[in-house]
Each structure stands twice: as structure tokens, then as C-alpha cells.
Short mmCIF file of C-alpha atoms in Angstrom, two decimals:
data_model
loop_
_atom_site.label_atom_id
_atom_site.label_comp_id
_atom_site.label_asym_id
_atom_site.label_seq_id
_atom_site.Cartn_x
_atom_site.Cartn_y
_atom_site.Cartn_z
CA UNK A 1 43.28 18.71 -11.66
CA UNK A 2 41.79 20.80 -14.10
CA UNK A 3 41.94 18.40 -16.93
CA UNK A 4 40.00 16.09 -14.19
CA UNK A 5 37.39 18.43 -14.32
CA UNK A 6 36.42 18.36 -17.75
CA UNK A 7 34.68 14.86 -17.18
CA UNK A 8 32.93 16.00 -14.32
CA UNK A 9 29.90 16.55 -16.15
CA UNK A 10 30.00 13.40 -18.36
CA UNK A 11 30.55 11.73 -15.10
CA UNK A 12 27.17 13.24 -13.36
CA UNK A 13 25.42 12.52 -16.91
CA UNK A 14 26.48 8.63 -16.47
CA UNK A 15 25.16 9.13 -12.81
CA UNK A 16 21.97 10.04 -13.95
CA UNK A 17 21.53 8.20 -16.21
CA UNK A 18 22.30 4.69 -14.12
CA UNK A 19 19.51 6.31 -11.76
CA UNK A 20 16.88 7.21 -14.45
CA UNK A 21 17.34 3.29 -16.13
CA UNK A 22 16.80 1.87 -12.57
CA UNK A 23 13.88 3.40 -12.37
CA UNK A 24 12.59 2.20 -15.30
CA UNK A 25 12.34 -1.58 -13.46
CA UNK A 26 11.12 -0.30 -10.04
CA UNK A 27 8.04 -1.48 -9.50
CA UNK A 28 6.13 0.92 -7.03
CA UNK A 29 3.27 -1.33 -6.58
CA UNK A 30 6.00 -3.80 -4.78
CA UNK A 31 5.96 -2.47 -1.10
CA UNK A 32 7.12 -4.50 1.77
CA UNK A 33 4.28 -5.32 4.41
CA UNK A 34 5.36 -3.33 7.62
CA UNK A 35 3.59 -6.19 8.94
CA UNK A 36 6.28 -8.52 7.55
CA UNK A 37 8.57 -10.52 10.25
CA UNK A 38 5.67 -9.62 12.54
CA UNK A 39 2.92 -11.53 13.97
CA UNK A 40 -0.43 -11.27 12.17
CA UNK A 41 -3.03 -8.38 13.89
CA UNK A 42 -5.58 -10.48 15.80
CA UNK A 43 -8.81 -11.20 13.56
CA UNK A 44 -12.19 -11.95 14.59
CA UNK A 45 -14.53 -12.37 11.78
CA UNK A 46 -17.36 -14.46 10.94
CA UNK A 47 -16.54 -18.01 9.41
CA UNK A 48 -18.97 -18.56 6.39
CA UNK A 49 -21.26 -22.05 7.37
CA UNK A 50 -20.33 -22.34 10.58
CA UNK A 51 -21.29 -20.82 14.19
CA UNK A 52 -18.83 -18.47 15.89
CA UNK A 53 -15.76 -16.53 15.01
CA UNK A 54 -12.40 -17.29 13.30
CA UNK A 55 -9.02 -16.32 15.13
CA UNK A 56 -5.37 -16.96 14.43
CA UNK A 57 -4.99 -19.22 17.10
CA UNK A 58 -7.34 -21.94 15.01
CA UNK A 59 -4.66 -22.15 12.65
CA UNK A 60 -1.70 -22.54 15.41
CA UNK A 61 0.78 -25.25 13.86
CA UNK A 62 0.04 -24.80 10.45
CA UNK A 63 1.30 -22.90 7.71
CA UNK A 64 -1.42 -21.07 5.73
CA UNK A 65 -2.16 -18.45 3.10
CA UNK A 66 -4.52 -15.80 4.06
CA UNK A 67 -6.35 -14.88 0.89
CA UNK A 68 -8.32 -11.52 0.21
CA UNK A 69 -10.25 -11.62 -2.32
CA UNK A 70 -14.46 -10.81 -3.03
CA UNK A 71 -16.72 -11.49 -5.15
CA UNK A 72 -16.75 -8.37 -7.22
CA UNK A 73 -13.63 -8.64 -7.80
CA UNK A 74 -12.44 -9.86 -11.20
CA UNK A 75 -8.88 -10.42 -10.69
CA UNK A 76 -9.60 -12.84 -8.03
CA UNK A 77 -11.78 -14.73 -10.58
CA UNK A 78 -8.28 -14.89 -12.37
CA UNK A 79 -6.60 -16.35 -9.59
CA UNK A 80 -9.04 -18.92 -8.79
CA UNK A 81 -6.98 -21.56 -11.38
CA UNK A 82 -3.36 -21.57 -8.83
CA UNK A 83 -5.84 -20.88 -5.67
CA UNK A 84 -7.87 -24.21 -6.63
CA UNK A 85 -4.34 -26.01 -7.46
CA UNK A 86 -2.75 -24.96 -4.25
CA UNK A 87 -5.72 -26.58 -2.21
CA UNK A 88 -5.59 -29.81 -4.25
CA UNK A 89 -2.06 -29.96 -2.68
CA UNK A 90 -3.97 -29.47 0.21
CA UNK A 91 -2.30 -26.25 1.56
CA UNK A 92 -4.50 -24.47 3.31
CA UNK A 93 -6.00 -21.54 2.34
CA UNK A 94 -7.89 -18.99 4.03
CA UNK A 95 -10.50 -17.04 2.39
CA UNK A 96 -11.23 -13.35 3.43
CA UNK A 97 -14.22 -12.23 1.93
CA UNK A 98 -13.26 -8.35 1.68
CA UNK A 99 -16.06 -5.82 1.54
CA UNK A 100 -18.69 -8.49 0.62
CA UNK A 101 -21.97 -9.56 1.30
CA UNK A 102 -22.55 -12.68 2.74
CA UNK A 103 -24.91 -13.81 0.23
CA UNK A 104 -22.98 -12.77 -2.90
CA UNK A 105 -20.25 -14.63 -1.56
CA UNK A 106 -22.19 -18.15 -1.15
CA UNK A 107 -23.35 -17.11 -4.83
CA UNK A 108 -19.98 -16.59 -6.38
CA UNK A 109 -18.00 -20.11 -4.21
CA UNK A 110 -21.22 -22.04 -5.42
CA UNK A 111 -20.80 -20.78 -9.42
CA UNK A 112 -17.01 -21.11 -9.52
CA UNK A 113 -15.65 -23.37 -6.41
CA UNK A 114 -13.99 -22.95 -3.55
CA UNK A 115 -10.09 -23.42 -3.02
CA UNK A 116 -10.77 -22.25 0.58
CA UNK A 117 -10.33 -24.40 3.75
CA UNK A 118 -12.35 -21.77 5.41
CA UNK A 119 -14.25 -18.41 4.63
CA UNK A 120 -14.60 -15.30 7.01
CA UNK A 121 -16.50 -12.12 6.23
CA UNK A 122 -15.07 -8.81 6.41
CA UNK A 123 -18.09 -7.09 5.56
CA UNK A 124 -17.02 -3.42 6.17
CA UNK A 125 -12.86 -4.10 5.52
CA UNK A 126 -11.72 -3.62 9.63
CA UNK A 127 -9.57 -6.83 9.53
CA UNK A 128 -8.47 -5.81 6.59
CA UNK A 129 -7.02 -2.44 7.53
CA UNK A 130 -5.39 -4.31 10.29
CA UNK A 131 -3.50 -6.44 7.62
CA UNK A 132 -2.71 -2.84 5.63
CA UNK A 133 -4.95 -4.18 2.48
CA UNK A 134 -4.56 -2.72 -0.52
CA UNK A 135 -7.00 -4.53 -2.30
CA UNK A 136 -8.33 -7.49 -3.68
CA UNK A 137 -6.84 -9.93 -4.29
CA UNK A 138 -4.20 -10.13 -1.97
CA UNK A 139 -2.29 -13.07 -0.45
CA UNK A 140 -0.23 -13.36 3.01
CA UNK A 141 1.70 -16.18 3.89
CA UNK A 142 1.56 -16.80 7.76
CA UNK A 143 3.54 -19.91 9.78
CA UNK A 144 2.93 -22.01 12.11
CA UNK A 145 3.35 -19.22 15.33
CA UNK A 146 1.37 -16.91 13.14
CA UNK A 147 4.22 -14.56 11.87
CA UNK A 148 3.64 -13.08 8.31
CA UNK A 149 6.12 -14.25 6.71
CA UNK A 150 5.20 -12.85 2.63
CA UNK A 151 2.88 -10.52 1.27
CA UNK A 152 2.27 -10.97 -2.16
CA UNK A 153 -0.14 -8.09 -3.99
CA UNK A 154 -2.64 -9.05 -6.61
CA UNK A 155 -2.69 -12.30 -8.65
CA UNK A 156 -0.49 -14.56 -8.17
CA UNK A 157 0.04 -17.22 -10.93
CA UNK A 158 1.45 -20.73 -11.23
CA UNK A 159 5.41 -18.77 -11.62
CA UNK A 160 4.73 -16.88 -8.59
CA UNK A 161 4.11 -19.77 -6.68
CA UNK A 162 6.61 -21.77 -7.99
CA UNK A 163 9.37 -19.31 -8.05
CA UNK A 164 8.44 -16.92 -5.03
CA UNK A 165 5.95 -17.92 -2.56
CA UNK A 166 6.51 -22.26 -2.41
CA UNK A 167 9.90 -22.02 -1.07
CA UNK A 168 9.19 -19.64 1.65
CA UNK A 169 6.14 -21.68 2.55
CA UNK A 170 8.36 -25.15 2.29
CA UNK A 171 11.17 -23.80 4.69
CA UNK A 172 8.46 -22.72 6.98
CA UNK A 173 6.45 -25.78 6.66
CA UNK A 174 9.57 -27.77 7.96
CA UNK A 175 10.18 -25.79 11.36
CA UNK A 176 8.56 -27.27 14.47
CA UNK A 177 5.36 -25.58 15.39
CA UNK B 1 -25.19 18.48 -32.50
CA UNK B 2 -27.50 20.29 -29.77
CA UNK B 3 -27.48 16.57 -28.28
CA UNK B 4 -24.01 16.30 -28.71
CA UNK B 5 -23.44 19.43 -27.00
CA UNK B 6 -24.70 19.03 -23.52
CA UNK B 7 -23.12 15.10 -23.52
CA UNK B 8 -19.63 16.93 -24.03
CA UNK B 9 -20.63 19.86 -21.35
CA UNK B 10 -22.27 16.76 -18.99
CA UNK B 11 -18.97 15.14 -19.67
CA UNK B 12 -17.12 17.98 -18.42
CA UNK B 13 -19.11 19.18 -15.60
CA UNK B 14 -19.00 15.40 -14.68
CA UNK B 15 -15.51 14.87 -12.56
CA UNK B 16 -16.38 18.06 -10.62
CA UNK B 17 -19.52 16.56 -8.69
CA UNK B 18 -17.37 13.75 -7.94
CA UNK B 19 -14.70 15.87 -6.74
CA UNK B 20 -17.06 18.43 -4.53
CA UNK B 21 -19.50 15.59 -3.31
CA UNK B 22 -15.76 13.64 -1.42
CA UNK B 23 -15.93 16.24 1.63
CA UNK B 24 -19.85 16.88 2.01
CA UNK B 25 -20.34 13.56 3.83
CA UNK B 26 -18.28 15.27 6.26
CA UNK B 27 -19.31 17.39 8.85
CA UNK B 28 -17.02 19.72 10.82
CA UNK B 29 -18.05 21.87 14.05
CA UNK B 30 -16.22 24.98 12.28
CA UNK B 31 -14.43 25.91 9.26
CA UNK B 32 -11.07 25.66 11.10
CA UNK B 33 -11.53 22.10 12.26
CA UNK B 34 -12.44 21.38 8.83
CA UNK B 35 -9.23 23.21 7.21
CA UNK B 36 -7.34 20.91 9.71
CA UNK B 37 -8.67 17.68 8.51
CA UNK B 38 -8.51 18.25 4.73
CA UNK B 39 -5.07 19.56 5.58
CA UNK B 40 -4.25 16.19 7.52
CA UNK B 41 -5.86 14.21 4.52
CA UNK B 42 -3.19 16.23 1.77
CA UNK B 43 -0.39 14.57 3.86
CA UNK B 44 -1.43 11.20 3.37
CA UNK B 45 -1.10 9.31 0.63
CA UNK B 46 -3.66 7.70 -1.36
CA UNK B 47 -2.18 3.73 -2.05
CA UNK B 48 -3.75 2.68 -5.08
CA UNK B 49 -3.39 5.91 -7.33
CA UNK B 50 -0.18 6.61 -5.48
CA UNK B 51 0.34 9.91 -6.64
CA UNK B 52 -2.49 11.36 -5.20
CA UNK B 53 -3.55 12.03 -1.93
CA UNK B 54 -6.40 11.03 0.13
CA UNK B 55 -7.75 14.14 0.21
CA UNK B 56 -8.37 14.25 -3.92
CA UNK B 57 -8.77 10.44 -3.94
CA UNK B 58 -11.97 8.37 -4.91
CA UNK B 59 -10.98 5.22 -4.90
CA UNK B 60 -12.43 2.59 -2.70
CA UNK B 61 -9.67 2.09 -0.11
CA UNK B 62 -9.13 5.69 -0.34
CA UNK B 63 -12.53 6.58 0.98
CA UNK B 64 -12.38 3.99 3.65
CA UNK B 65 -9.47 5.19 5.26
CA UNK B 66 -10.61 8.35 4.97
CA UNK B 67 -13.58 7.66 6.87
CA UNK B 68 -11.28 5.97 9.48
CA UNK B 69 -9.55 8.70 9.81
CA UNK B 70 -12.61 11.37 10.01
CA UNK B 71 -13.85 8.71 13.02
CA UNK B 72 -10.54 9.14 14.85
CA UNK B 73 -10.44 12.91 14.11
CA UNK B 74 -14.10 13.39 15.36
CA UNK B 75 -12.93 11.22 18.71
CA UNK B 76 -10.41 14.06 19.05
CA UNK B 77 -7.44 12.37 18.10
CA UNK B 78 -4.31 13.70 17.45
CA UNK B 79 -3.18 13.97 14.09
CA UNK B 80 0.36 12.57 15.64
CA UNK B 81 -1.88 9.29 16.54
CA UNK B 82 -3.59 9.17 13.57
CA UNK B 83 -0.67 9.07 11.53
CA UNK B 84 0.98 6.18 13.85
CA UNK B 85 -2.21 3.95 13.48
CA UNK B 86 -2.16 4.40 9.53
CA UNK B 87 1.86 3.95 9.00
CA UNK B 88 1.98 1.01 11.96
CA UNK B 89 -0.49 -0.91 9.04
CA UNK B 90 0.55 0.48 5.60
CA UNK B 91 4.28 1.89 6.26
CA UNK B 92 5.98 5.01 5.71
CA UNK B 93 4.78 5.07 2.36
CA UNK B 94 1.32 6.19 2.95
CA UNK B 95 3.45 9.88 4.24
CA UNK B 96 4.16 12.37 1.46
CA UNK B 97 6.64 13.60 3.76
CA UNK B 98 9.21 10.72 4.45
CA UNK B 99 10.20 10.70 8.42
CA UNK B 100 13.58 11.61 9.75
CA UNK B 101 14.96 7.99 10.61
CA UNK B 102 18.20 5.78 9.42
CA UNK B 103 16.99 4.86 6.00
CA UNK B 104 16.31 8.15 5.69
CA UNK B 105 19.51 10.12 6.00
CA UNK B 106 20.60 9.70 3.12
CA UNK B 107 17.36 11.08 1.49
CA UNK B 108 17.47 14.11 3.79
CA UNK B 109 21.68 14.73 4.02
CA UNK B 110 22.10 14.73 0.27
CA UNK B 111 20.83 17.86 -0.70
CA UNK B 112 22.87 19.79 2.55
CA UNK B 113 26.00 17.89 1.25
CA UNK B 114 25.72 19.01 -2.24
CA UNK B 115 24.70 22.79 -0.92
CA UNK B 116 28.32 22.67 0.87
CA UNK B 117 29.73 21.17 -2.15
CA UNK B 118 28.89 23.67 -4.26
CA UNK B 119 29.32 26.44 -1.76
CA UNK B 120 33.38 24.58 -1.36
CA UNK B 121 33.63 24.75 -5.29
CA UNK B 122 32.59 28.35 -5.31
CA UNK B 123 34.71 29.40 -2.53
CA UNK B 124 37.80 27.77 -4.24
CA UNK B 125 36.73 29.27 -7.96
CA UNK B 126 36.25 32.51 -6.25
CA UNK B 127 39.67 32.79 -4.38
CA UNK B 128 41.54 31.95 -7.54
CA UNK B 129 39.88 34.68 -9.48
CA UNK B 130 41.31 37.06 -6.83
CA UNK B 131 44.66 35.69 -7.07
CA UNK B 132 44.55 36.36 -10.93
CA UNK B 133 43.71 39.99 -10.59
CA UNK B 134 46.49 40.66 -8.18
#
């Protein structure tokens, strides 16, 4: 028993130490939505070009990314390479302008292109705090009864697709509406 | 190097305006109400630098949801509801102090388990020693 002892702190150090290299690969930027496995917050925002508002229901049957992402923002500029790839496989994709001005946002989608299906304004960020936003850019994944189904924060690049987000959206793009 | 000298004391002097101009947009019908609010705001946790809290935060989403939550507070909301709205859209997380729940026991047994542990270990070191002497 005593003998046993002796390792008792070499064990704890090993303990520790197991802990203190696991943390060295958390990431605490990856949080899970709460709003995962749930259905999306209703949102009624302006759609860019058109008359009237934008709600979940328009999209009923499909399954779509939700996009944040502004003008101002760099990153987003970043992301606009997979975003325009993803709608030339013509997924679509919905643009949230996030804290934007209308006109900055016809400015930027007329300089660089648009990979969006459709564009709604968020001018002050409500729907956005709805969704639990961190920031832009920021991509949900909703299906075709308009359950989030991934959250995915900041850029995501050709791997992420590929890897993370296309085979969640292929299994859901296969279930009946 | 008189030049030089005010850029480094502007330079310094700098970060506090930033930090004393966050609450004056603010206004409170007394200094309790206030204490309550800024006290409410130290719980919560600011997401982007995530080791602050709202209350010292600048950043962007930081302000907004603390001007969400002055709106609520100013509509006489509880401080019970406004926590519920803000962790029913951005999770526990955004709580310094993690909630009493399943996931949680762990967290929260652990340190009551190794307190009897240690109080077992003593106990058994203890009795020995008195053994010895007789």
C-alpha cells in the first residue's frame, strides 16, 4: 500500500499533464450553436432589389446556407472565392447583410459579385442576435423544414466545405421536404 | 523629444477615454440602479475577446448586446430574464458563472470530492500517527 503511494504523485503529474496537452488543441472559438438541432428564429428583413420582406418559410423545401457577412468586413472578401463556387453549383445561398448600409452593400456585390441567391438587410444586427452572431462572416446551414443543422464561424474555405459542411448539406439535401 | 513626449503621454492617457466614455451613454435613475447593471454586465461574458466581460468590453458585438441589455434593464426586466434571452441565443458560454445542470456536475462535484478525499487521507494519516505514539 505504501509502496503504491510513492507513484501517486507521478501519477497526478501524468494527469496533468494529459489535461494541459489537450488544451493545447481546444479551440475556444469552436462553440456549438444552442440554436443547433433547432428550428431557425423567425426573420423578417428587407430583401435587397425587391419589394417586401424575406422569411424562412420562402425557403421551405430547400436546403440553404444562411450567410453573414458585410461589406466592411474583410474576411468575408476572403470567402467570396468558395461562396461564388458554391453558387455555381447552384446551392443556394443566402446573404445577410450584417450591420450594413444598404447602399454600401449594392457598392461592394457590384465591385466583387454576388454568390447570393438573395440579400436581406440587417441594418442594426436584430436578426442577427436572434441567430446568436458572433460576427462576420458567419455561415448556418438550414434544411428543408428550416432546422439549423451547422454553424460554421468565420471563413470557410474549399476544405471546410469539402470535408465538413458538403456532407451534412448532401444527407440533408436527400430527405423529403 | 518635447513632441515625443506628449505622443507617449497621449498614448497612455489614450485607452482610459475609451474605457470611461463605455458607461456614459448610459443613464441610470440612481447610483444603485446603476451599480446593478454594471454588476449584471461583469457576469456576462464578452464573445469575441472571451476573457473579458461585457462590462470592460469595446468590441462591436460587445456594445450591441450591451445596449440590448440596458433596453431590457430600462423596461424593468429582471436580470433572471435577461440572462435567459442572452443564453437561449449564445449558450451557457456567454455566463462567467457556469449553471448547476447535468453537464455540469462534474465541474461543480469535483472540487467537494477531492475536499473529502483529502479530508479521508488526513483522517487515516492522522489515526496512524496516534497508534505510533501509543
Amino acid at each position: 500500500m505504501k509502496r503504491a503511494l510513492v507513484f501517486l504523485p507521478f501519477i497526478a503529474f501524468i494527469a496533468v499533464a494529459v489535461f494541459l496537452y489537450r488544451g493545447l488543441s481546444l479551440h475556444p472559438k469552436d462553440l456549438p450553436s444552442v440554436l443547433l438541432d433547432q428550428k431557425a428564429p423567425s426573420i423578417v428583413l428587407p430583401i435587397l432589389g425587391e419589394e417586401g420582406y424575406f422569411t424562412l418559410h420562402e425557403m421551405r423545401g430547400k436546403v440553404w446556407l444562411l450567410n453573414v457577412w458585410a461589406s466592411w468586413c474583410q474576411a468575408c472578401l476572403d470567402e467570396l472565392p468558395t461562396m461564388m463556387a458554391l453558387s455555381r453549383q447552384h446551392i443556394p445561398i443566402v446573404g445577410l447583410a450584417y450591420k450594413d448600409k444598404r447602399s454600401d452593400v449594392i457598392h461592394w456585390l457590384k465591385d466583387n459579385g454576388s454568390p447570393f441567391s438573395t440579400v436581406i438587410l440587417d441594418r442594426d444586427g436584430d436578426a442577427a442576435m436572434d441567430l446568436g452572431v458572433y460576427g462576420a462572416p458567419e455561415t448556418f446551414l438550414i434544411d428543408k423544414r428550416g432546422v439549423i443543422r451547422y454553424r460554421h464561424l468565420g471563413i470557410i474555405s474549399q476544405e471546410d466545405w469539402q470535408n465538413t459542411l458538403k456532407p451534412i448539406y448532401e444527407s440533408f439535401a436527400g430527405e423529403k421536404p | 523629444m518635447r513632441a515625443l513626449r506628449l505622443l507617449i503621454i497621449c498614448t497612455l492617457i489614450f485607452p482610459l477615454c475609451l474605457a470611461a466614455e463605455t458607461l456614459e451613454a448610459y443613464h441610470f435613475a440612481s447610483p444603485q440602479k446603476e451599480a446593478r447593471f454594471n454588476h449584471l454586465l461583469s457576469e456576462l461574458r464578452c464573445l469575441v475577446c472571451q476573457n473579458q466581460n461585457l462590462l470592460d468590453s469595446n468590441a462591436p458585438l460587445a456594445r450591441d448586446l450591451k445596449d440590448k441589455v440596458y433596453g431590457f434593464y430600462q423596461q424593468g426586466q429582471s436580470d433572471g430574464e435577461i440572462k435567459d434571452y442572452l443564453v437561449s441565443r449564445y449558450g451557457d458560454f456567454i455566463l462567467f458563472n457556469p449553471p448547476l445542470k447535468a453537464e455540469t456536475y462534474f465541474l461543480w462535484g469535483v472540487p467537494f470530492l477531492l475536499l473529502l478525499i483529502g479530508f479521508v487521507v488526513a483522517y487515516r494519516f492522522l489515526d496512524k500517527g496516534r497508534v505510533n505514539v501509543k
